[in-house]
XYZ file of C-alpha atoms in Angstrom:
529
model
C 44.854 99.972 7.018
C 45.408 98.469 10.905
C 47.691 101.161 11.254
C 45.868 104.153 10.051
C 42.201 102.342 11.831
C 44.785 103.042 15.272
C 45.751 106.212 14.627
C 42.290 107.631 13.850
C 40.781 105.711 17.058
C 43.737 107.119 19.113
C 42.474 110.261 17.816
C 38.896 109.808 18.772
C 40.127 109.124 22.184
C 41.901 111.967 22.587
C 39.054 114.016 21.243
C 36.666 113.203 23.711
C 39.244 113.495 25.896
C 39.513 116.819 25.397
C 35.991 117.810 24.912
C 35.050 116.138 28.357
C 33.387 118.987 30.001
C 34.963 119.576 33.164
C 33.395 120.428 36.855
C 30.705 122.775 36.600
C 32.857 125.022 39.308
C 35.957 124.899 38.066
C 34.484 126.224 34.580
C 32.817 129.187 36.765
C 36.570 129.304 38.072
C 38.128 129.541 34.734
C 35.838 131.720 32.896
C 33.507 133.101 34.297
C 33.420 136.743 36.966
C 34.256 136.256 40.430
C 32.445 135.297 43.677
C 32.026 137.992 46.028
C 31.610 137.720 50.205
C 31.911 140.488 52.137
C 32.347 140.171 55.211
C 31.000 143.353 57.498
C 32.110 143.482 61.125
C 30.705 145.405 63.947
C 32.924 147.851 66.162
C 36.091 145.685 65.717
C 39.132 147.755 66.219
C 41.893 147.937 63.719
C 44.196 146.579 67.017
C 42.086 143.263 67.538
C 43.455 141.008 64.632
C 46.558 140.014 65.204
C 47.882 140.724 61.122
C 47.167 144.738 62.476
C 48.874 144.887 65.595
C 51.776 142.760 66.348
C 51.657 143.933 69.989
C 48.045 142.498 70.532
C 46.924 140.022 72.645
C 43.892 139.030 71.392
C 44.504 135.648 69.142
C 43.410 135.625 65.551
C 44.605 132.649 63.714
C 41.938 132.349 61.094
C 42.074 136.723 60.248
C 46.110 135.930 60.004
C 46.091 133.314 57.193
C 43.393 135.395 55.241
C 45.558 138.530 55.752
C 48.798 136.229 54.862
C 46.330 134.373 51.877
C 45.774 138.216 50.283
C 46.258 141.689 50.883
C 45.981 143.740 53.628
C 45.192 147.265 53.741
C 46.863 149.235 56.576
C 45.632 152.908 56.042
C 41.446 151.801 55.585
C 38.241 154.077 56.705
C 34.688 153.777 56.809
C 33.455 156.846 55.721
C 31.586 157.154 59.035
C 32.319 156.396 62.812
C 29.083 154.152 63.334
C 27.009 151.937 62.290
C 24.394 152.972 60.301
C 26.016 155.610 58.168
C 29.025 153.340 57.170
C 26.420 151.025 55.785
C 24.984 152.899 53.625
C 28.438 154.280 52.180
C 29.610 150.556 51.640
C 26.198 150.168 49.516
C 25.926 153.068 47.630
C 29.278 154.307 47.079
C 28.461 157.765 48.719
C 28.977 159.760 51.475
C 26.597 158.598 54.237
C 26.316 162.154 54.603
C 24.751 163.234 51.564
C 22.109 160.869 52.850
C 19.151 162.769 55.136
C 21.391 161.189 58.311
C 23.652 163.750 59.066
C 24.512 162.287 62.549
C 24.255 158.783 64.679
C 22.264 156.236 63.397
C 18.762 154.600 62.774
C 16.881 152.585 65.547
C 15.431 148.868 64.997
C 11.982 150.618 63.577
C 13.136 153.184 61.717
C 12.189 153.847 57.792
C 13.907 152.586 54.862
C 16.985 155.246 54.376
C 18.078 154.339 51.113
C 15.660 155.024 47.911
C 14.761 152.290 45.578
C 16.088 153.967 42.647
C 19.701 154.173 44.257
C 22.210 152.019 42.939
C 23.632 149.507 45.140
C 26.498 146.964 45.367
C 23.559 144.272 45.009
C 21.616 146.350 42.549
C 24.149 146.541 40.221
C 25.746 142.909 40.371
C 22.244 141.870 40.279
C 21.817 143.143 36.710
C 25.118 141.775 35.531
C 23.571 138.389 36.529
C 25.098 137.760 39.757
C 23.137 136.043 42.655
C 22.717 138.643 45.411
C 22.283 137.460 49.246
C 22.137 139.351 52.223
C 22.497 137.759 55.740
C 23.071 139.773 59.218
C 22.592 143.362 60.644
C 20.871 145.658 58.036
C 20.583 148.627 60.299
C 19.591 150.721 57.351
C 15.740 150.861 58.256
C 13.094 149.025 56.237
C 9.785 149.869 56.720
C 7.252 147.118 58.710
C 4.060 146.775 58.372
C 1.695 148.682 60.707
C -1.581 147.668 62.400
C -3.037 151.381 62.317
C -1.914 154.706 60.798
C 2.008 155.769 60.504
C 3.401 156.201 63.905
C 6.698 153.921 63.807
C 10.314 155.256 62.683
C 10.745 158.214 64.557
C 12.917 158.490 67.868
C 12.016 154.981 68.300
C 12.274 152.849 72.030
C 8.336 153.734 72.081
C 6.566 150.538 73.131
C 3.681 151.989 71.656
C 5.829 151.567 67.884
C 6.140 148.096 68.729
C 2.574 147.243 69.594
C 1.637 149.087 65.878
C 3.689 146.858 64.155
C 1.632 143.934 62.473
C 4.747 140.852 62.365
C 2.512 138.720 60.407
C 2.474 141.274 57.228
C 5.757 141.262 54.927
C 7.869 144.462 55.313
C 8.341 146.802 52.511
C 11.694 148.487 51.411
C 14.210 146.282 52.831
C 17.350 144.395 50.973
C 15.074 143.121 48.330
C 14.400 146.431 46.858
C 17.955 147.380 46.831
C 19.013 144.573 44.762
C 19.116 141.425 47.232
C 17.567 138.217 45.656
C 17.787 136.716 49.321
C 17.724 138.179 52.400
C 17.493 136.986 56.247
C 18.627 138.834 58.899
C 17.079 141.553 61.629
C 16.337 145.322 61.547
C 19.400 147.286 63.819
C 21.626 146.069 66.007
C 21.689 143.467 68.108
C 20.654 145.785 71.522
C 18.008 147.421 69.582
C 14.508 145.634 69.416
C 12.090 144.471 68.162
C 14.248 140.975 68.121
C 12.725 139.523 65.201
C 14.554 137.763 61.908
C 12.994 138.496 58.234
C 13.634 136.230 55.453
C 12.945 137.784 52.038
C 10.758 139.945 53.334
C 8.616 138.058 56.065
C 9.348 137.832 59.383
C 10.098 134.151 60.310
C 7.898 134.345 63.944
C 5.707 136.702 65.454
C 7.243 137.924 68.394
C 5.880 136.362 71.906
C 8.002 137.602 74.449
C 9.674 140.701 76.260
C 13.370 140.877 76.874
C 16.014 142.723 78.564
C 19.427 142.055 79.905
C 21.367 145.001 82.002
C 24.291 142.541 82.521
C 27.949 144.846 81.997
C 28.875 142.920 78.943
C 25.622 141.628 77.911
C 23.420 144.649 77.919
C 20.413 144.913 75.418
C 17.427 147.424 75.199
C 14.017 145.388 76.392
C 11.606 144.866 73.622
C 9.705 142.480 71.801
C 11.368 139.109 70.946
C 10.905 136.192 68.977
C 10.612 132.508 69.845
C 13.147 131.931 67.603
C 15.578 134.779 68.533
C 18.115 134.021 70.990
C 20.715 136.461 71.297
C 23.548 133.928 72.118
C 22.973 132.047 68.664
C 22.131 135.006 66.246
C 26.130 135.092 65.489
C 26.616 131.409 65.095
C 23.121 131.562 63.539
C 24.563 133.743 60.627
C 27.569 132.292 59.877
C 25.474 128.825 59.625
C 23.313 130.154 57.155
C 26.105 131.808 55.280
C 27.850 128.342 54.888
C 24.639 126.834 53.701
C 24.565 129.669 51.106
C 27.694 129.479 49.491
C 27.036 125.653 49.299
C 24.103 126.096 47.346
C 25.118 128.958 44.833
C 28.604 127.014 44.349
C 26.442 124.381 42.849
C 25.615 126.425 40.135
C 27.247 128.528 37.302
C 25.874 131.789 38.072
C 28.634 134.025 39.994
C 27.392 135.191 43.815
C 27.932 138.124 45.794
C 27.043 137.844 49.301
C 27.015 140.642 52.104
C 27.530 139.078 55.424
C 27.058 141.435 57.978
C 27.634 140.461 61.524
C 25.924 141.926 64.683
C 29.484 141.010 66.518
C 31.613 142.492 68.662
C 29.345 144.881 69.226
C 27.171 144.709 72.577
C 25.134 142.654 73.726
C 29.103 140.910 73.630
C 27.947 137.278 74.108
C 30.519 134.459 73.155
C 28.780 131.170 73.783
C 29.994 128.755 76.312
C 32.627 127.226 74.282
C 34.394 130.253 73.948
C 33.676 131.913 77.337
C 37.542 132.562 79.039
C 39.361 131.082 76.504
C 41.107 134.575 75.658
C 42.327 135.223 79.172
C 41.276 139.140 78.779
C 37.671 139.382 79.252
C 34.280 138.688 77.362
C 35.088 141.256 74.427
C 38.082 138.847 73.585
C 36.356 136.072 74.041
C 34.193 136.934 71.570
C 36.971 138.118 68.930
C 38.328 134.704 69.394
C 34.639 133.056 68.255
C 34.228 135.445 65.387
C 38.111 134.435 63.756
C 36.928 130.570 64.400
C 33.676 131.248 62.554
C 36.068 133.213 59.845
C 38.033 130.132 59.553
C 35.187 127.554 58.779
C 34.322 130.105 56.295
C 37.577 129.809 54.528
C 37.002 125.987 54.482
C 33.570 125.961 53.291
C 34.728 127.745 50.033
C 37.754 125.719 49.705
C 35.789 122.508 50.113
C 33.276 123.613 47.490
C 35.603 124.137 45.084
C 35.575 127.675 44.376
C 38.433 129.341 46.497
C 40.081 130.235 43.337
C 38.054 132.547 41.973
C 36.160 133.977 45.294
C 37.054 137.472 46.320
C 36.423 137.040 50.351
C 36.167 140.874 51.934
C 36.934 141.248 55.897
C 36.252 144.531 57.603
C 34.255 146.821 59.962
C 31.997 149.132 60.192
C 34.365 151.739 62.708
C 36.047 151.332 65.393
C 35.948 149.633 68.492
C 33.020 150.337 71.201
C 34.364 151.890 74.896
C 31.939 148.712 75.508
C 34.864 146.746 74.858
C 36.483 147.511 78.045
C 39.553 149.403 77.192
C 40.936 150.063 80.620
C 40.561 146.053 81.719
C 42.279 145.455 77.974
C 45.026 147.656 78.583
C 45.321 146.491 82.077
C 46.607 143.325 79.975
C 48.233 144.588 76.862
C 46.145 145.101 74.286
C 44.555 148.373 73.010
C 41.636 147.734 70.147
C 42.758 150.934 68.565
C 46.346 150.082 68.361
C 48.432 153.010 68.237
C 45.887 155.352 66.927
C 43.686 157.861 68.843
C 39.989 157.370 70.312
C 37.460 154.957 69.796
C 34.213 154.117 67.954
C 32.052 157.549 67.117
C 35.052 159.887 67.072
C 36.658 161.562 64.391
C 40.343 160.624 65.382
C 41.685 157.641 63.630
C 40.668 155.136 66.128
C 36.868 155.705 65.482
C 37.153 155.163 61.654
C 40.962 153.443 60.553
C 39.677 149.681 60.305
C 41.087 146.697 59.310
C 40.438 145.618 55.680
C 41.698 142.436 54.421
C 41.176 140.951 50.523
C 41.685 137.968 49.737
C 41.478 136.277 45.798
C 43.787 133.653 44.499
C 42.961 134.692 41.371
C 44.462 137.576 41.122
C 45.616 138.829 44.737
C 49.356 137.971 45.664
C 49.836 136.389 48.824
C 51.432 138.421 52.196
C 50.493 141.724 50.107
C 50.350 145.106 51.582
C 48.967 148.196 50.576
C 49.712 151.530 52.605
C 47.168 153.166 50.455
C 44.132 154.953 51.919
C 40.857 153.671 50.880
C 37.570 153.691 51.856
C 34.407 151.790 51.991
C 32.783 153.528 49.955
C 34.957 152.290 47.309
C 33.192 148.718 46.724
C 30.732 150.137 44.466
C 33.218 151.510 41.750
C 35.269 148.175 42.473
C 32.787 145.858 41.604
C 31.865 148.271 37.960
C 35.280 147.826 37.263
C 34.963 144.376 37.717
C 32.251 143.730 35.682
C 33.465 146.710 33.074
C 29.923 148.735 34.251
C 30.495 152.245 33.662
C 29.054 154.327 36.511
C 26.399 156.908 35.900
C 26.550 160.613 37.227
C 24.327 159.562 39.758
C 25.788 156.573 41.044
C 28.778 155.936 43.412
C 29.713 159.588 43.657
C 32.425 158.951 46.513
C 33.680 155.384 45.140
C 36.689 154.569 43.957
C 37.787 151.202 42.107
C 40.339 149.325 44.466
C 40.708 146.598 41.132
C 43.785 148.759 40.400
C 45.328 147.919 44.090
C 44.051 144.118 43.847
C 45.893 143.765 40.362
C 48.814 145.728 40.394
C 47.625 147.084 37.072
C 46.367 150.664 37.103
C 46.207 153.831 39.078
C 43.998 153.531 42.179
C 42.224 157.479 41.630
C 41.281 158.402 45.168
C 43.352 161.487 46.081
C 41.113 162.449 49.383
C 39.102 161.184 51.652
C 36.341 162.505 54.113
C 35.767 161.490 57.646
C 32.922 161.721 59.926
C 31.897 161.443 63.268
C 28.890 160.395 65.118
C 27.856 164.102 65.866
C 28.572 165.177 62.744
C 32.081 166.219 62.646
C 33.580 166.402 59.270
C 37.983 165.665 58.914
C 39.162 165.074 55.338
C 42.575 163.736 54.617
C 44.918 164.256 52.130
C 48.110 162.502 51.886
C 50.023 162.827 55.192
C 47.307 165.711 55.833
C 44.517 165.254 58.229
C 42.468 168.479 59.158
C 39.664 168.049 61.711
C 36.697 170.543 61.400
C 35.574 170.540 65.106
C 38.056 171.088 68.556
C 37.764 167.410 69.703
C 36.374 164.306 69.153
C 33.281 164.644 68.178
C 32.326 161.492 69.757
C 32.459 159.667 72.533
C 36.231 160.467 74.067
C 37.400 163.346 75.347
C 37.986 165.864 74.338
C 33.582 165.559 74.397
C 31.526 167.919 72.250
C 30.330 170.697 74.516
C 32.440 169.718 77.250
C 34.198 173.283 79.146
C 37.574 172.172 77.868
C 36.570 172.415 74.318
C 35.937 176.050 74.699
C 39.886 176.072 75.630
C 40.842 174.450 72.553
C 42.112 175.907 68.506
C 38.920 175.962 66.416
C 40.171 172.781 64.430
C 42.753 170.361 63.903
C 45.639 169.811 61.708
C 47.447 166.410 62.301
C 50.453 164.842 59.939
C 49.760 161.362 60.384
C 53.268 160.781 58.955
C 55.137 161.788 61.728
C 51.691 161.761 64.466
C 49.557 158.823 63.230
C 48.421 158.887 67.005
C 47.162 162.841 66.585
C 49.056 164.196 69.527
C 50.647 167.291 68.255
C 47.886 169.863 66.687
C 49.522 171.769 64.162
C 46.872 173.967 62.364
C 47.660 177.426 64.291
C 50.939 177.037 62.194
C 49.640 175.592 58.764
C 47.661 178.735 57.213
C 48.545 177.530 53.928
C 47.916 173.840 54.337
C 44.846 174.667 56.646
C 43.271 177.112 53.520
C 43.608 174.145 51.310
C 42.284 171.431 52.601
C 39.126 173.503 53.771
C 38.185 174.821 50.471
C 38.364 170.779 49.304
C 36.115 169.388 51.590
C 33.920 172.602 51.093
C 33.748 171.807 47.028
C 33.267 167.953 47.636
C 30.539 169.006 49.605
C 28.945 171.643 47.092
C 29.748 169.103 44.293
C 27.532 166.207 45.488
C 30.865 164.301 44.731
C 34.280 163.491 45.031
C 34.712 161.491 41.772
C 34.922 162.908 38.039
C 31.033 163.846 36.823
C 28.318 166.464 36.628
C 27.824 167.582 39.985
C 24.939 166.132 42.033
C 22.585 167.564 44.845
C 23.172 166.653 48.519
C 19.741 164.959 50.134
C 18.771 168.230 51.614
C 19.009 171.511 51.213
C 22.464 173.201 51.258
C 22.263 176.018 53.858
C 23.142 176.203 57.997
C 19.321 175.916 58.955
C 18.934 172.324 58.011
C 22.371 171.066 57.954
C 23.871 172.371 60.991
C 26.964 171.031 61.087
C 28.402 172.765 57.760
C 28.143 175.859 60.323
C 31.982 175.209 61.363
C 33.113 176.010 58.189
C 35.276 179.094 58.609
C 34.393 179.560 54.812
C 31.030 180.443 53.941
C 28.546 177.449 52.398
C 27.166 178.899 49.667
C 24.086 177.692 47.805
């Protein structure tokens, strides 16, 4: 009786053993979908992390180890060449220009460009029960509360817009309507006033001062600042309150996605005073350097809370790297943001829209992967359906493709083209080795300039084969009919389609004729309605 009394307590033991529930985040870890942080840099060049360009000079230890800790992606686009219109692609899923911007970008007062009733990233993770937090640069307009009438969110740098806007009111249309259950950040970008942070909704101070700076590296537009905006700190600022954010939600069960978009490099280019020379370039370094330390302390922040395992962690940028930069000092010592690719932020060669895009997620990524695939940032819409088995409506995500396939090694990754765009409007689509340019030159911001007298000199458009040219040196569409033919009537139906993924076609956000939506005008082949 001893002997079976022993056995059965033994057995108890084990029981509860075994039913011991274990730590809350290691269950989330085990069973549960995956966190989500998205990192969103501002004019970094695909040449400025060290994992991208072997010959750089800029040092990137933090960037490294994620890129060695996942995947990197060495043939990534944002689907625009600025700011603005890549945002709203990595959001939506869609061509920023379907959207009513069909060129540069939205000011710091400008209206809310995305409806309500679009589906977002947030939106949609929001629904499968996800957490959603937004913190950094929306630059996608929201619209603020006005002392008198409607006279904000036009061509903006009005002081007159400024003194209409009421900062003790809560704005309307911002990342809580698109699916953000938190929110703090500011309005455009960091040179673009009024210099005010909004948490969910409400600005945190009513603005008290005027600044400006016209320093070389440190330039901002003057406007309206508040007491508890100081340019310096809003980078540090943001990664602190990202790191108190994925304390919090790794407390609890419920998975998170958070969209951290920085306002950094991009001018004003202000490392603080810890990080001021320690490149040995200039300031734009400098500040590259800061940004991969605040990268790293990220990294550790999800390690020490326990989640690491089952957190997808997202590093990219919105386009290329700003002339602001300094590329003729950065050359001077060895480094070239763009790498070995052509032009710059705003242009339509590679260098305004190839990025870096690293993925990293224990879970499921191998480490020291590569993928030579060419994806786009539109395609984190579609991604995160797959992940959460959503199937994506007609109207939703129209230019996104799931990457899951890429992440998992199991499945076809679908994207078979992709369309490029430049800051003036400029459409290029690519297609395997196939890259055809619909404008003479850059489009943007290096030469050849739109309207400049060489253009006039130059073949109507641009056929590049970025297998043999990745730097576009050698034009080849005066000897590519064929080819040329092709890859015109494609863009031309993804246009007409509302679309470049499987559905019922869609309409474009304004009508489709030359009149309104000049830039369809270089089109050798008529745009029909």
């Amino acid at each position: 009786m001893k002997i079976i009394f022993n056995y059965f307590f033994t057995f108890l033991v084990l029981l509860v053993i075994g039913c011991n529930p274990k730590e809350k985040n290691q269950v989330v870890e085990e069973n549960n979908l995956p966190n989500i942080i998205y990192v969103l840099a501002d004019d970094l060049g695909y040449g400025d992390i060290g994992a991208f360009n072997p010959d750089g000079k800029i040092k990137t230890p933090s960037l490294d180890q994620l890129a060695n800790d996942g995947i990197k992606f060495t043939d990534a686009h944002t689907s625009s060449a600025v700011c603005t219109p890549t945002r709203y692609g990595i959001l939506t899923g869609r061509y920023n220009w379907r959207s009513p911007i069909k060129n540069g970008v939205l000011t710091g007062v400008s209206k809310a460009l995305i409806p309500n009733d679009r589906t977002t990233v947030a939106s949609l993770l929001q629904k499968e029960g996800y957490e959603t937090g937004f913190i950094g640069k929306w630059h996608l307009g929201w619209d603020w509360a006005l002392k008198r009438g409607d006279s904000v969110g036009g061509t903006g740098w009005n002081a007159n817009d400024y003194d209409n806007i009421d900062f003790s009111k809560p704005i309307k249309n911002g990342p809580a309507a698109l699916g953000f259950t938190n929110s703090y950040g500011h309005s455009g970008s960091l040179d673009m006033a009024p210099y005010v942070y909004v948490e969910n909704g409400m600005p945190t101070a009513i603005p008290d001062t005027v600044t400006v700076d016209k320093g070389k590296y440190t330039w901002w537009r003057e406007g309206p600042t508040a007491s508890d905006f100081i340019h310096v700190d809003v980078t540090p600022n943001f990664f602190r309150k990202s790191f108190s954010y994925i304390k919090n939600r790794a407390k609890e069960e419920k998975p998170f996605f958070l969209y951290l978009a920085l306002p950094s490099p991009h001018t004003p280019i202000l490392p603080t005073e810890k990080w001021q020379g320690k490149s040995g370039l200039n300031p734009y370094a400098d500040f590259m350097m800061e940004i991969d330390d605040y990268m790293g302390q990220l990294q550790k922040v999800v390690e020490k809370a326990g989640i690491s395992e089952n957190t997808i962690i997202i590093f990219t940028s919105d386009n290329g790297c700003s002339p602001q930069a300094d590329f003729k000092i950065l050359e001077e010592k060895g480094h070239n943001p763009s790498y070995i690719y052509r032009g710059h932020k705003a242009d339509i060669y590679e260098g305004g829209h190839r990025v870096p895009f690293i993925v990293k997620w224990p879970k499921k990524i191998e480490p020291n992967s590569v993928s030579n695939k060419t994806i786009c940032t539109t395609d984190l819409l579609a991604t995160v359906a797959d992940l959460t088995n959503t199937k994506l409506e007609d109207n939703e995500g129209e230019d996104s493709f799931s990457m899951l396939p890429l992440f998992t090694n199991n499945g076809d990754y679908l994207r078979e083209s992709t369309v490029h765009h430049s800051i003036n409007g400029s459409f290029a689509i690519r297609k395997g080795k196939w890259k055809m340019i619909f404008c003479s030159g850059s489009g943007g911001w290096s030469d050849p300039k739109p309207n400049s007298d060489i253009i006039k000199t130059l073949p109507k458009y641009q056929l590049y084969d970025l297998e043999k040219d990745p730097s576009e040196q050698q034009n080849l569409y005066e000897n590519n009919d064929e080819i040329a033919l092709e890859l015109e009537k494609l863009i031309i139906d993804i246009i007409k389609n509302g679309r470049s993924t499987v559905g019922k076609n869609q309409l474009n956000d304004v009508p489709m004729n030359e009149k309104e939506w000049k830039q369809i005008k270089r089109f050798s082949i008529p745009m029909q309605n």
